[in-house]
PDB file of C-alpha atoms in Angstrom:
ATOM      1  CA  MET A  28      13.423   7.028  22.963  1.00 57.00           C
ATOM      2  CA  ASN A  29      12.861   3.843  20.945  1.00 67.00           C
ATOM      3  CA  ILE A  30      10.380   0.993  20.866  1.00 77.00           C
ATOM      4  CA  ASN A  31      10.998  -2.622  19.848  1.00 76.00           C
ATOM      5  CA  ALA A  32       9.439  -3.148  16.424  1.00 75.00           C
ATOM      6  CA  GLY A  33      10.454  -6.751  15.948  1.00 75.00           C
ATOM      7  CA  HIS A  34       7.653  -8.376  17.905  1.00 86.00           C
ATOM      8  CA  PHE A  35       4.968  -6.535  15.886  1.00 93.00           C
ATOM      9  CA  PHE A  36       5.784  -8.673  12.858  1.00 95.00           C
ATOM     10  CA  SER A  37       5.017 -11.872  14.759  1.00 94.00           C
ATOM     11  CA  ILE A  38       1.475 -10.828  15.769  1.00 95.00           C
ATOM     12  CA  GLN A  39      -0.997 -13.685  15.315  1.00 93.00           C
ATOM     13  CA  THR A  40      -4.084 -12.907  17.400  1.00 95.00           C
ATOM     14  CA  GLU A  41      -6.527 -10.045  17.897  1.00 95.00           C
ATOM     15  CA  ALA A  42      -5.398  -9.716  21.507  1.00 96.00           C
ATOM     16  CA  GLU A  43      -1.760  -9.412  20.456  1.00 96.00           C
ATOM     17  CA  PHE A  44      -2.673  -6.765  17.877  1.00 97.00           C
ATOM     18  CA  ASN A  45      -4.667  -4.791  20.437  1.00 97.00           C
ATOM     19  CA  LYS A  46      -1.802  -4.862  22.937  1.00 96.00           C
ATOM     20  CA  ALA A  47       0.716  -3.753  20.317  1.00 96.00           C
ATOM     21  CA  ALA A  48      -1.542  -1.001  18.937  1.00 97.00           C
ATOM     22  CA  LEU A  49      -2.078   0.436  22.418  1.00 97.00           C
ATOM     23  CA  GLU A  50       1.677   0.323  23.073  1.00 96.00           C
ATOM     24  CA  VAL A  51       2.363   2.260  19.870  1.00 97.00           C
ATOM     25  CA  PHE A  52      -0.487   4.693  20.549  1.00 97.00           C
ATOM     26  CA  ARG A  53       0.874   5.632  23.975  1.00 97.00           C
ATOM     27  CA  PHE A  54       4.398   5.918  22.578  1.00 97.00           C
ATOM     28  CA  GLN A  55       3.269   8.242  19.774  1.00 97.00           C
ATOM     29  CA  ALA A  56       0.891  10.232  21.983  1.00 97.00           C
ATOM     30  CA  VAL A  57       3.934  11.262  24.023  1.00 96.00           C
ATOM     31  CA  ASN A  58       6.709  11.442  21.420  1.00 96.00           C
ATOM     32  CA  ASN A  59       4.947  12.756  18.285  1.00 97.00           C
ATOM     33  CA  SER A  60       4.288  16.467  18.761  1.00 97.00           C
ATOM     34  CA  ILE A  61       1.765  16.772  15.889  1.00 97.00           C
ATOM     35  CA  TYR A  62      -0.219  13.717  16.974  1.00 98.00           C
ATOM     36  CA  ARG A  63      -0.014  14.778  20.628  1.00 97.00           C
ATOM     37  CA  GLU A  64      -1.463  18.195  19.780  1.00 97.00           C
ATOM     38  CA  TYR A  65      -4.166  16.640  17.601  1.00 97.00           C
ATOM     39  CA  ILE A  66      -5.441  14.247  20.272  1.00 96.00           C
ATOM     40  CA  SER A  67      -5.200  17.035  22.847  1.00 95.00           C
ATOM     41  CA  HIS A  68      -7.656  19.088  20.749  1.00 95.00           C
ATOM     42  CA  LEU A  69      -9.962  16.050  20.737  1.00 95.00           C
ATOM     43  CA  LYS A  70      -9.678  15.934  24.560  1.00 96.00           C
ATOM     44  CA  VAL A  71      -8.754  12.245  24.488  1.00 95.00           C
ATOM     45  CA  ASP A  72      -7.868  10.581  27.784  1.00 95.00           C
ATOM     46  CA  ILE A  73      -4.800   8.605  26.680  1.00 96.00           C
ATOM     47  CA  ALA A  74      -4.836   6.293  29.695  1.00 95.00           C
ATOM     48  CA  GLY A  75      -8.536   5.619  29.148  1.00 96.00           C
ATOM     49  CA  VAL A  76      -8.067   4.145  25.660  1.00 97.00           C
ATOM     50  CA  LYS A  77      -8.206   0.362  26.077  1.00 97.00           C
ATOM     51  CA  ASP A  78      -9.105  -0.822  22.576  1.00 97.00           C
ATOM     52  CA  TYR A  79      -7.506  -0.052  19.210  1.00 97.00           C
ATOM     53  CA  ARG A  80     -10.927   0.928  17.806  1.00 96.00           C
ATOM     54  CA  ASP A  81     -10.953   3.899  20.190  1.00 96.00           C
ATOM     55  CA  ILE A  82      -7.564   5.264  19.128  1.00 98.00           C
ATOM     56  CA  PRO A  83      -7.828   8.653  17.316  1.00 97.00           C
ATOM     57  CA  PHE A  84      -6.784   8.658  13.641  1.00 98.00           C
ATOM     58  CA  LEU A  85      -4.701  11.505  12.245  1.00 97.00           C
ATOM     59  CA  PRO A  86      -6.026  12.900   8.920  1.00 96.00           C
ATOM     60  CA  ILE A  87      -3.642  11.899   6.142  1.00 96.00           C
ATOM     61  CA  SER A  88      -3.453  15.518   4.940  1.00 95.00           C
ATOM     62  CA  PHE A  89      -1.134  16.246   7.892  1.00 96.00           C
ATOM     63  CA  PHE A  90       1.616  14.482   5.921  1.00 97.00           C
ATOM     64  CA  LYS A  91       1.341  17.353   3.424  1.00 95.00           C
ATOM     65  CA  SER A  92       1.167  20.242   5.848  1.00 94.00           C
ATOM     66  CA  HIS A  93       3.323  19.081   8.771  1.00 96.00           C
ATOM     67  CA  THR A  94       6.389  17.027   9.608  1.00 96.00           C
ATOM     68  CA  VAL A  95       4.891  13.872  11.108  1.00 97.00           C
ATOM     69  CA  VAL A  96       7.617  12.167  13.127  1.00 97.00           C
ATOM     70  CA  THR A  97       7.801  10.327  16.431  1.00 97.00           C
ATOM     71  CA  GLY A  98      10.965  10.877  18.417  1.00 93.00           C
ATOM     72  CA  ASN A  99      14.093  12.610  17.157  1.00 92.00           C
ATOM     73  CA  ASN A 100      16.182   9.901  15.526  1.00 93.00           C
ATOM     74  CA  PRO A 101      18.033  10.891  12.316  1.00 96.00           C
ATOM     75  CA  VAL A 102      15.936  10.621   9.150  1.00 97.00           C
ATOM     76  CA  GLU A 103      17.363   7.929   6.836  1.00 97.00           C
ATOM     77  CA  ILE A 104      15.157   8.624   3.810  1.00 97.00           C
ATOM     78  CA  THR A 105      12.187  10.796   2.852  1.00 97.00           C
ATOM     79  CA  PHE A 106       9.479   9.228   0.699  1.00 96.00           C
ATOM     80  CA  ARG A 107       7.298  11.614  -1.317  1.00 94.00           C
ATOM     81  CA  SER A 108       3.982  11.107  -3.052  1.00 90.00           C
ATOM     82  CA  SER A 109       3.427  11.836  -6.719  1.00 81.00           C
ATOM     83  CA  GLY A 110       1.571  14.974  -7.771  1.00 70.00           C
ATOM     84  CA  THR A 111       0.960  17.290 -10.674  1.00 57.00           C
ATOM     85  CA  THR A 112       2.982  20.495 -11.063  1.00 52.00           C
ATOM     86  CA  GLY A 113       2.259  22.934  -8.247  1.00 61.00           C
ATOM     87  CA  GLN A 114       0.442  20.342  -6.148  1.00 77.00           C
ATOM     88  CA  ILE A 115       1.500  19.936  -2.528  1.00 87.00           C
ATOM     89  CA  THR A 116       2.706  16.375  -2.015  1.00 90.00           C
ATOM     90  CA  SER A 117       2.943  14.198   1.068  1.00 94.00           C
ATOM     91  CA  LYS A 118       6.262  13.431   2.670  1.00 96.00           C
ATOM     92  CA  HIS A 119       7.061  10.524   4.958  1.00 98.00           C
ATOM     93  CA  LEU A 120      10.260  10.942   6.948  1.00 97.00           C
ATOM     94  CA  VAL A 121      11.578   7.453   7.687  1.00 97.00           C
ATOM     95  CA  GLN A 122      13.917   7.139  10.637  1.00 96.00           C
ATOM     96  CA  ASN A 123      14.461   3.381  10.431  1.00 95.00           C
ATOM     97  CA  LEU A 124      14.564   1.869   6.944  1.00 96.00           C
ATOM     98  CA  SER A 125      15.065  -1.628   8.318  1.00 96.00           C
ATOM     99  CA  ILE A 126      11.488  -1.543   9.669  1.00 96.00           C
ATOM    100  CA  TYR A 127      10.140  -0.737   6.193  1.00 97.00           C
ATOM    101  CA  GLU A 128      12.286  -3.488   4.683  1.00 97.00           C
ATOM    102  CA  GLU A 129      11.098  -6.038   7.221  1.00 97.00           C
ATOM    103  CA  SER A 130       7.477  -4.991   6.684  1.00 97.00           C
ATOM    104  CA  TYR A 131       7.386  -5.325   2.891  1.00 97.00           C
ATOM    105  CA  ASN A 132       9.556  -8.450   2.855  1.00 97.00           C
ATOM    106  CA  LYS A 133       7.447 -10.280   5.424  1.00 97.00           C
ATOM    107  CA  ALA A 134       4.208  -9.190   3.713  1.00 97.00           C
ATOM    108  CA  PHE A 135       5.419 -10.273   0.268  1.00 97.00           C
ATOM    109  CA  GLU A 136       6.522 -13.634   1.645  1.00 97.00           C
ATOM    110  CA  LEU A 137       3.219 -14.048   3.482  1.00 97.00           C
ATOM    111  CA  PHE A 138       1.147 -13.553   0.317  1.00 97.00           C
ATOM    112  CA  TYR A 139       3.476 -14.788  -2.442  1.00 97.00           C
ATOM    113  CA  GLY A 140       6.453 -16.630  -0.969  1.00 97.00           C
ATOM    114  CA  LYS A 141      10.127 -15.826  -1.444  1.00 96.00           C
ATOM    115  CA  ALA A 142      11.073 -13.215  -4.048  1.00 97.00           C
ATOM    116  CA  ASP A 143      13.884 -15.436  -5.327  1.00 95.00           C
ATOM    117  CA  ASP A 144      11.272 -17.941  -6.537  1.00 95.00           C
ATOM    118  CA  TYR A 145      10.106 -15.425  -9.154  1.00 98.00           C
ATOM    119  CA  CYS A 146      11.198 -13.500 -12.153  1.00 98.00           C
ATOM    120  CA  ILE A 147       9.934  -9.986 -11.355  1.00 98.00           C
ATOM    121  CA  LEU A 148       9.169  -7.536 -14.151  1.00 98.00           C
ATOM    122  CA  ALA A 149       8.335  -3.928 -13.288  1.00 96.00           C
ATOM    123  CA  LEU A 150       6.417  -1.587 -15.595  1.00 95.00           C
ATOM    124  CA  LEU A 151       6.476   1.571 -13.473  1.00 91.00           C
ATOM    125  CA  PRO A 152       7.515   4.490 -15.695  1.00 88.00           C
ATOM    126  CA  SER A 153       5.856   7.293 -13.741  1.00 76.00           C
ATOM    127  CA  TYR A 154       7.456   6.097 -10.500  1.00 82.00           C
ATOM    128  CA  LEU A 155      10.925   5.712 -12.026  1.00 76.00           C
ATOM    129  CA  GLU A 156      10.753   9.205 -13.523  1.00 76.00           C
ATOM    130  CA  ARG A 157      10.629  10.912 -10.127  1.00 81.00           C
ATOM    131  CA  ASP A 158      12.551  10.728  -6.849  1.00 86.00           C
ATOM    132  CA  GLY A 159      11.389   9.523  -3.466  1.00 92.00           C
ATOM    133  CA  SER A 160       9.003   6.681  -4.377  1.00 92.00           C
ATOM    134  CA  SER A 161       8.542   4.129  -1.587  1.00 95.00           C
ATOM    135  CA  LEU A 162       7.212   1.663  -4.188  1.00 94.00           C
ATOM    136  CA  ILE A 163      10.420   1.902  -6.226  1.00 94.00           C
ATOM    137  CA  TYR A 164      12.476   1.361  -3.070  1.00 96.00           C
ATOM    138  CA  MET A 165      10.530  -1.849  -2.394  1.00 97.00           C
ATOM    139  CA  VAL A 166      10.629  -3.086  -6.002  1.00 96.00           C
ATOM    140  CA  ASP A 167      14.386  -2.359  -6.231  1.00 95.00           C
ATOM    141  CA  ASP A 168      14.949  -4.649  -3.272  1.00 97.00           C
ATOM    142  CA  LEU A 169      12.630  -7.387  -4.556  1.00 97.00           C
ATOM    143  CA  LEU A 170      14.415  -7.311  -7.923  1.00 96.00           C
ATOM    144  CA  LYS A 171      17.760  -7.803  -6.183  1.00 96.00           C
ATOM    145  CA  GLN A 172      16.356 -10.714  -4.206  1.00 97.00           C
ATOM    146  CA  SER A 173      14.850 -12.274  -7.328  1.00 97.00           C
ATOM    147  CA  THR A 174      18.294 -12.919  -8.880  1.00 90.00           C
ATOM    148  CA  HIS A 175      16.609 -14.095 -12.116  1.00 96.00           C
ATOM    149  CA  ALA A 176      18.520 -12.869 -15.155  1.00 96.00           C
ATOM    150  CA  LYS A 177      15.367 -11.493 -16.817  1.00 97.00           C
ATOM    151  CA  SER A 178      14.129  -9.555 -13.758  1.00 97.00           C
ATOM    152  CA  GLY A 179      14.163  -5.787 -14.171  1.00 96.00           C
ATOM    153  CA  TYR A 180      12.412  -2.561 -15.095  1.00 95.00           C
ATOM    154  CA  PHE A 181      10.747  -1.724 -18.372  1.00 93.00           C
ATOM    155  CA  LEU A 182      10.025   1.904 -19.185  1.00 86.00           C
ATOM    156  CA  HIS A 183       8.388   2.267 -22.599  1.00 84.00           C
ATOM    157  CA  ASN A 184      10.136  -0.678 -24.297  1.00 91.00           C
ATOM    158  CA  HIS A 185       6.958  -2.743 -24.634  1.00 95.00           C
ATOM    159  CA  GLN A 186       8.271  -4.990 -27.405  1.00 96.00           C
ATOM    160  CA  GLU A 187      11.141  -6.110 -25.172  1.00 96.00           C
ATOM    161  CA  LEU A 188       8.696  -6.781 -22.334  1.00 97.00           C
ATOM    162  CA  TYR A 189       6.498  -8.842 -24.665  1.00 98.00           C
ATOM    163  CA  GLN A 190       9.438 -10.934 -25.844  1.00 98.00           C
ATOM    164  CA  THR A 191      10.559 -11.462 -22.237  1.00 98.00           C
ATOM    165  CA  LEU A 192       7.084 -12.642 -21.224  1.00 98.00           C
ATOM    166  CA  GLN A 193       7.049 -15.091 -24.147  1.00 98.00           C
ATOM    167  CA  GLU A 194      10.421 -16.530 -23.087  1.00 98.00           C
ATOM    168  CA  LEU A 195       9.345 -16.865 -19.457  1.00 98.00           C
ATOM    169  CA  LYS A 196       6.124 -18.578 -20.487  1.00 98.00           C
ATOM    170  CA  LEU A 197       8.018 -21.136 -22.579  1.00 98.00           C
ATOM    171  CA  ALA A 198      10.452 -21.710 -19.692  1.00 97.00           C
ATOM    172  CA  LYS A 199       7.504 -22.215 -17.279  1.00 97.00           C
ATOM    173  CA  GLN A 200       9.118 -19.646 -14.987  1.00 97.00           C
ATOM    174  CA  LYS A 201       7.087 -18.255 -12.084  1.00 97.00           C
ATOM    175  CA  THR A 202       6.694 -14.577 -12.989  1.00 98.00           C
ATOM    176  CA  ILE A 203       5.222 -11.418 -11.492  1.00 98.00           C
ATOM    177  CA  LEU A 204       4.535  -8.359 -13.653  1.00 98.00           C
ATOM    178  CA  ILE A 205       3.945  -5.347 -11.419  1.00 97.00           C
ATOM    179  CA  GLY A 206       2.773  -2.226 -13.183  1.00 95.00           C
ATOM    180  CA  VAL A 207       1.069   1.117 -12.825  1.00 92.00           C
ATOM    181  CA  THR A 208      -2.408   0.865 -14.332  1.00 91.00           C
ATOM    182  CA  TYR A 209      -2.055   3.189 -17.315  1.00 91.00           C
ATOM    183  CA  ALA A 210       1.238   1.556 -18.377  1.00 93.00           C
ATOM    184  CA  LEU A 211      -0.307  -1.917 -18.299  1.00 95.00           C
ATOM    185  CA  LEU A 212      -3.137  -0.647 -20.497  1.00 94.00           C
ATOM    186  CA  ASP A 213      -0.668   0.994 -22.880  1.00 93.00           C
ATOM    187  CA  PHE A 214       1.148  -2.331 -23.194  1.00 96.00           C
ATOM    188  CA  THR A 215      -2.039  -4.319 -23.883  1.00 95.00           C
ATOM    189  CA  GLU A 216      -3.021  -1.989 -26.732  1.00 93.00           C
ATOM    190  CA  GLN A 217       0.019  -3.246 -28.650  1.00 93.00           C
ATOM    191  CA  HIS A 218       0.512  -6.771 -27.302  1.00 96.00           C
ATOM    192  CA  GLN A 219      -1.629  -9.723 -26.213  1.00 96.00           C
ATOM    193  CA  ILE A 220      -0.320 -12.904 -24.592  1.00 97.00           C
ATOM    194  CA  ASP A 221      -1.864 -16.074 -23.214  1.00 97.00           C
ATOM    195  CA  PHE A 222       0.146 -16.636 -20.020  1.00 98.00           C
ATOM    196  CA  PRO A 223      -2.288 -18.120 -17.440  1.00 97.00           C
ATOM    197  CA  GLU A 224       0.416 -18.662 -14.792  1.00 97.00           C
ATOM    198  CA  LEU A 225       1.530 -15.018 -14.884  1.00 98.00           C
ATOM    199  CA  ILE A 226       0.776 -12.858 -11.837  1.00 98.00           C
ATOM    200  CA  VAL A 227      -0.231  -9.402 -13.080  1.00 98.00           C
ATOM    201  CA  MET A 228      -0.226  -6.915 -10.198  1.00 97.00           C
ATOM    202  CA  GLU A 229      -1.506  -3.386 -10.760  1.00 94.00           C
ATOM    203  CA  THR A 230      -0.541  -0.649  -8.349  1.00 90.00           C
ATOM    204  CA  GLY A 231      -3.472   1.616  -9.232  1.00 77.00           C
ATOM    205  CA  GLY A 232      -3.644   5.117 -10.577  1.00 70.00           C
ATOM    206  CA  MET A 233      -3.793   6.563 -14.063  1.00 58.00           C
ATOM    207  CA  LYS A 234      -1.388   9.417 -13.112  1.00 57.00           C
ATOM    208  CA  GLY A 235      -3.422  11.777 -15.267  1.00 58.00           C
ATOM    209  CA  LYS A 236      -2.473   9.753 -18.363  1.00 62.00           C
ATOM    210  CA  ARG A 237      -5.882   8.174 -18.892  1.00 63.00           C
ATOM    211  CA  LYS A 238      -9.456   8.485 -17.761  1.00 70.00           C
ATOM    212  CA  GLU A 239     -10.166   6.591 -14.547  1.00 71.00           C
ATOM    213  CA  MET A 240     -12.007   3.309 -15.107  1.00 76.00           C
ATOM    214  CA  VAL A 241     -14.341   1.113 -13.099  1.00 79.00           C
ATOM    215  CA  ARG A 242     -12.185  -1.599 -11.571  1.00 84.00           C
ATOM    216  CA  ALA A 243     -14.229  -4.510 -12.935  1.00 86.00           C
ATOM    217  CA  GLU A 244     -13.913  -3.171 -16.491  1.00 89.00           C
ATOM    218  CA  LEU A 245     -10.192  -2.537 -16.098  1.00 90.00           C
ATOM    219  CA  HIS A 246      -9.519  -6.009 -14.703  1.00 93.00           C
ATOM    220  CA  GLN A 247     -11.570  -7.648 -17.446  1.00 95.00           C
ATOM    221  CA  LEU A 248      -9.470  -5.887 -20.099  1.00 95.00           C
ATOM    222  CA  LEU A 249      -6.227  -6.918 -18.420  1.00 96.00           C
ATOM    223  CA  CYS A 250      -7.379 -10.516 -17.902  1.00 97.00           C
ATOM    224  CA  GLN A 251      -8.180 -10.841 -21.581  1.00 97.00           C
ATOM    225  CA  ALA A 252      -4.918  -9.252 -22.688  1.00 97.00           C
ATOM    226  CA  PHE A 253      -2.678 -11.448 -20.507  1.00 97.00           C
ATOM    227  CA  GLY A 254      -4.766 -14.624 -20.582  1.00 97.00           C
ATOM    228  CA  VAL A 255      -5.080 -14.754 -16.763  1.00 97.00           C
ATOM    229  CA  MET A 256      -8.042 -15.492 -14.499  1.00 97.00           C
ATOM    230  CA  HIS A 257      -7.467 -12.688 -11.985  1.00 97.00           C
ATOM    231  CA  ILE A 258      -5.623  -9.405 -11.661  1.00 97.00           C
ATOM    232  CA  HIS A 259      -3.717  -8.860  -8.447  1.00 97.00           C
ATOM    233  CA  SER A 260      -3.427  -5.438  -6.803  1.00 96.00           C
ATOM    234  CA  GLU A 261      -1.274  -3.712  -4.209  1.00 95.00           C
ATOM    235  CA  TYR A 262      -2.715  -1.198  -1.739  1.00 94.00           C
ATOM    236  CA  GLY A 263       0.029   1.047  -0.472  1.00 93.00           C
ATOM    237  CA  MET A 264       0.834   4.720  -0.158  1.00 94.00           C
ATOM    238  CA  THR A 265       3.644   7.089   0.721  1.00 95.00           C
ATOM    239  CA  GLU A 266       2.322   7.578   4.243  1.00 97.00           C
ATOM    240  CA  LEU A 267       2.370   3.839   5.059  1.00 98.00           C
ATOM    241  CA  LEU A 268       5.224   1.371   5.502  1.00 97.00           C
ATOM    242  CA  SER A 269       2.971  -1.665   4.985  1.00 97.00           C
ATOM    243  CA  GLN A 270       0.884  -2.859   2.053  1.00 96.00           C
ATOM    244  CA  GLY A 271      -2.271  -4.842   1.510  1.00 96.00           C
ATOM    245  CA  TYR A 272      -2.562  -7.246  -1.421  1.00 97.00           C
ATOM    246  CA  SER A 273      -5.446  -8.494  -3.535  1.00 97.00           C
ATOM    247  CA  LYS A 274      -5.264 -11.764  -5.452  1.00 97.00           C
ATOM    248  CA  GLY A 275      -8.393 -10.967  -7.413  1.00 95.00           C
ATOM    249  CA  ASN A 276     -11.836  -9.349  -7.478  1.00 91.00           C
ATOM    250  CA  GLY A 277     -10.498  -6.243  -5.734  1.00 92.00           C
ATOM    251  CA  ILE A 278     -10.607  -7.857  -2.281  1.00 95.00           C
ATOM    252  CA  PHE A 279      -7.506  -6.857  -0.333  1.00 96.00           C
ATOM    253  CA  GLU A 280      -6.005  -8.521   2.707  1.00 96.00           C
ATOM    254  CA  CYS A 281      -3.672  -6.987   5.285  1.00 95.00           C
ATOM    255  CA  PRO A 282      -0.655  -8.528   6.974  1.00 96.00           C
ATOM    256  CA  PRO A 283      -1.257  -9.158  10.702  1.00 96.00           C
ATOM    257  CA  TRP A 284       0.448  -5.911  11.821  1.00 97.00           C
ATOM    258  CA  MET A 285      -1.866  -3.766   9.674  1.00 97.00           C
ATOM    259  CA  LYS A 286      -5.604  -3.290  10.073  1.00 96.00           C
ATOM    260  CA  ILE A 287      -8.374  -1.452   8.217  1.00 96.00           C
ATOM    261  CA  LEU A 288     -11.294   0.206  10.021  1.00 96.00           C
ATOM    262  CA  LEU A 289     -14.143   2.242   8.543  1.00 96.00           C
ATOM    263  CA  ARG A 290     -15.303   5.605   9.794  1.00 96.00           C
ATOM    264  CA  ASP A 291     -18.668   7.234   9.263  1.00 94.00           C
ATOM    265  CA  THR A 292     -18.468   9.560   6.246  1.00 90.00           C
ATOM    266  CA  SER A 293     -20.559  12.216   8.016  1.00 89.00           C
ATOM    267  CA  ASP A 294     -19.019  11.754  11.484  1.00 92.00           C
ATOM    268  CA  PRO A 295     -15.282  11.061  11.103  1.00 90.00           C
ATOM    269  CA  LEU A 296     -14.777  10.241  14.783  1.00 92.00           C
ATOM    270  CA  THR A 297     -17.274   7.357  14.676  1.00 93.00           C
ATOM    271  CA  ILE A 298     -15.983   3.895  13.724  1.00 93.00           C
ATOM    272  CA  LEU A 299     -18.449   1.689  11.823  1.00 92.00           C
ATOM    273  CA  SER A 300     -18.885  -1.891  12.991  1.00 85.00           C
ATOM    274  CA  GLU A 301     -21.055  -3.325  10.205  1.00 79.00           C
ATOM    275  CA  GLU A 302     -19.457  -5.289   7.376  1.00 75.00           C
ATOM    276  CA  HIS A 303     -20.267  -4.370   3.751  1.00 75.00           C
ATOM    277  CA  THR A 304     -21.040  -0.762   4.739  1.00 86.00           C
ATOM    278  CA  THR A 305     -19.226   1.964   2.824  1.00 91.00           C
ATOM    279  CA  GLY A 306     -17.110   4.292   4.942  1.00 94.00           C
ATOM    280  CA  GLY A 307     -13.881   6.235   5.051  1.00 95.00           C
ATOM    281  CA  ILE A 308     -10.829   4.014   5.399  1.00 96.00           C
ATOM    282  CA  ASN A 309      -8.755   4.314   8.547  1.00 97.00           C
ATOM    283  CA  VAL A 310      -5.478   2.406   8.611  1.00 98.00           C
ATOM    284  CA  ILE A 311      -3.502   1.108  11.552  1.00 98.00           C
ATOM    285  CA  ASP A 312       0.034   0.387  10.366  1.00 98.00           C
ATOM    286  CA  LEU A 313       2.252  -0.678  13.241  1.00 97.00           C
ATOM    287  CA  ALA A 314       5.322  -0.385  10.985  1.00 97.00           C
ATOM    288  CA  ASN A 315       4.817   3.409  11.143  1.00 97.00           C
ATOM    289  CA  ILE A 316       6.299   3.445  14.633  1.00 96.00           C
ATOM    290  CA  TYR A 317       8.380   6.562  14.042  1.00 96.00           C
ATOM    291  CA  SER A 318       5.769   8.580  12.137  1.00 97.00           C
ATOM    292  CA  CYS A 319       2.091   7.893  12.897  1.00 98.00           C
ATOM    293  CA  SER A 320       0.485   4.458  12.915  1.00 98.00           C
ATOM    294  CA  PHE A 321      -3.126   5.691  12.956  1.00 98.00           C
ATOM    295  CA  ILE A 322      -4.168   7.391   9.717  1.00 98.00           C
ATOM    296  CA  ALA A 323      -7.545   8.491   8.374  1.00 97.00           C
ATOM    297  CA  THR A 324      -7.138   8.225   4.597  1.00 96.00           C
ATOM    298  CA  GLN A 325      -9.190   9.882   1.862  1.00 94.00           C
ATOM    299  CA  ASP A 326     -10.212   6.510   0.432  1.00 94.00           C
ATOM    300  CA  LEU A 327     -13.688   4.999   0.654  1.00 94.00           C
ATOM    301  CA  GLY A 328     -14.099   1.289   1.176  1.00 94.00           C
ATOM    302  CA  LYS A 329     -15.933  -1.700   2.575  1.00 94.00           C
ATOM    303  CA  ILE A 330     -14.801  -4.367   5.012  1.00 93.00           C
ATOM    304  CA  HIS A 331     -15.750  -7.888   3.908  1.00 89.00           C
ATOM    305  CA  ALA A 332     -14.270 -10.125   6.591  1.00 80.00           C
ATOM    306  CA  GLU A 333     -11.441 -10.194   9.098  1.00 75.00           C
ATOM    307  CA  ASN A 334      -8.650  -8.056   7.613  1.00 79.00           C
ATOM    308  CA  GLN A 335     -10.251  -8.144   4.144  1.00 91.00           C
ATOM    309  CA  PHE A 336     -11.373  -4.916   2.497  1.00 94.00           C
ATOM    310  CA  GLU A 337     -12.340  -3.331  -0.800  1.00 93.00           C
ATOM    311  CA  ILE A 338     -11.580   0.134  -2.175  1.00 92.00           C
ATOM    312  CA  MET A 339     -14.686   1.871  -3.503  1.00 89.00           C
ATOM    313  CA  GLY A 340     -13.185   5.195  -4.563  1.00 85.00           C
ATOM    314  CA  ARG A 341     -12.285   8.464  -2.864  1.00 84.00           C
ATOM    315  CA  PHE A 342     -13.962  11.366  -1.150  1.00 82.00           C
ATOM    316  CA  ASP A 343     -15.115  13.909  -3.744  1.00 68.00           C
ATOM    317  CA  ASN A 344     -12.743  16.640  -2.568  1.00 56.00           C
ATOM    318  CA  ALA A 345      -9.713  14.358  -2.267  1.00 47.00           C
ATOM    319  CA  ASP A 346      -6.640  14.928  -4.395  1.00 43.00           C
ATOM    320  CA  ILE A 347      -5.919  12.386  -7.107  1.00 40.00           C
ATOM    321  CA  ARG A 348      -2.736  10.585  -6.117  1.00 40.00           C
ATOM    322  CA  GLY A 349      -0.824   7.373  -6.364  1.00 38.00           C
ATOM    323  CA  CYS A 350      -2.483   4.761  -4.178  1.00 37.00           C
ATOM    324  CA  ASN A 351      -5.206   2.478  -5.471  1.00 39.00           C
ATOM    325  CA  LEU A 352      -7.716   5.024  -6.845  1.00 35.00           C
ATOM    326  CA  LEU A 353      -9.945   2.807  -8.956  1.00 34.00           C
ATOM    327  CA  VAL A 354     -13.623   3.699  -8.752  1.00 34.00           C
ATOM    328  CA  GLN A 355     -16.057   0.856  -8.136  1.00 33.00           C
TER     329      GLN A 355
END
């Protein structure tokens, strides 16, 4: 059994989002055995759910302990989270890669425009050094779309990256440098550049390479090192097929088919309605049609305005892993 994903990416209104979320919820409540069992334990009346805020959210840890799939289509790729030796990692079995591709391409275009307008430089050593990264899959595709001769990956060749940035600055080329946090910091300890037009996008996470830093301090260091006004960020994770983006100050925005809700930290089944209150982050990602679209993450955050949110840190007992883990 399938569901038409295409119309989710054209959502424009709250009513359209609610209708689509309820459609996906009912589809997954029937066709996802893990989610079906979970909401059965909660004694949820599926037909009685009329608003997306009342949909039950599956704890993200289920992606470590269970196979979270909806339907029985062939799996095209399995994305896996990063982890230290011996740590159980999450796995996301993707049955339709074209949905992931449409999600990240439409989101990137929504926030930044066409990839072929940019030279894209990727400083993602820890992701490249393992298999199954959904971020690398996305960046690979964006690099192909970029077509700029200088676009590409940089592992530990920081001098080459510095020279490339200097050339792009002189050429007045629109450029995005996307990097894992610790690698960006490693680069700035050896090189400084004044490139105000550069978009520096950090993907979060020190990967055990460095001590975690307060976001404001980290961004100040990076701003000074690259000569930019703001540091951009990407909020994504193995268990999601959509991403949020921040263009500065740690305030993220979702594409229209993705929504952030907050749950009470002491009562996980209660959704908070107040803005600027800290709570556990619940994500609705309608691109996750064939896994689970309703996920209770281990991140803490605040909602600032419609579809705008901030990451404050993580629950104390949460595993360190590769989404945006910066502590506020």
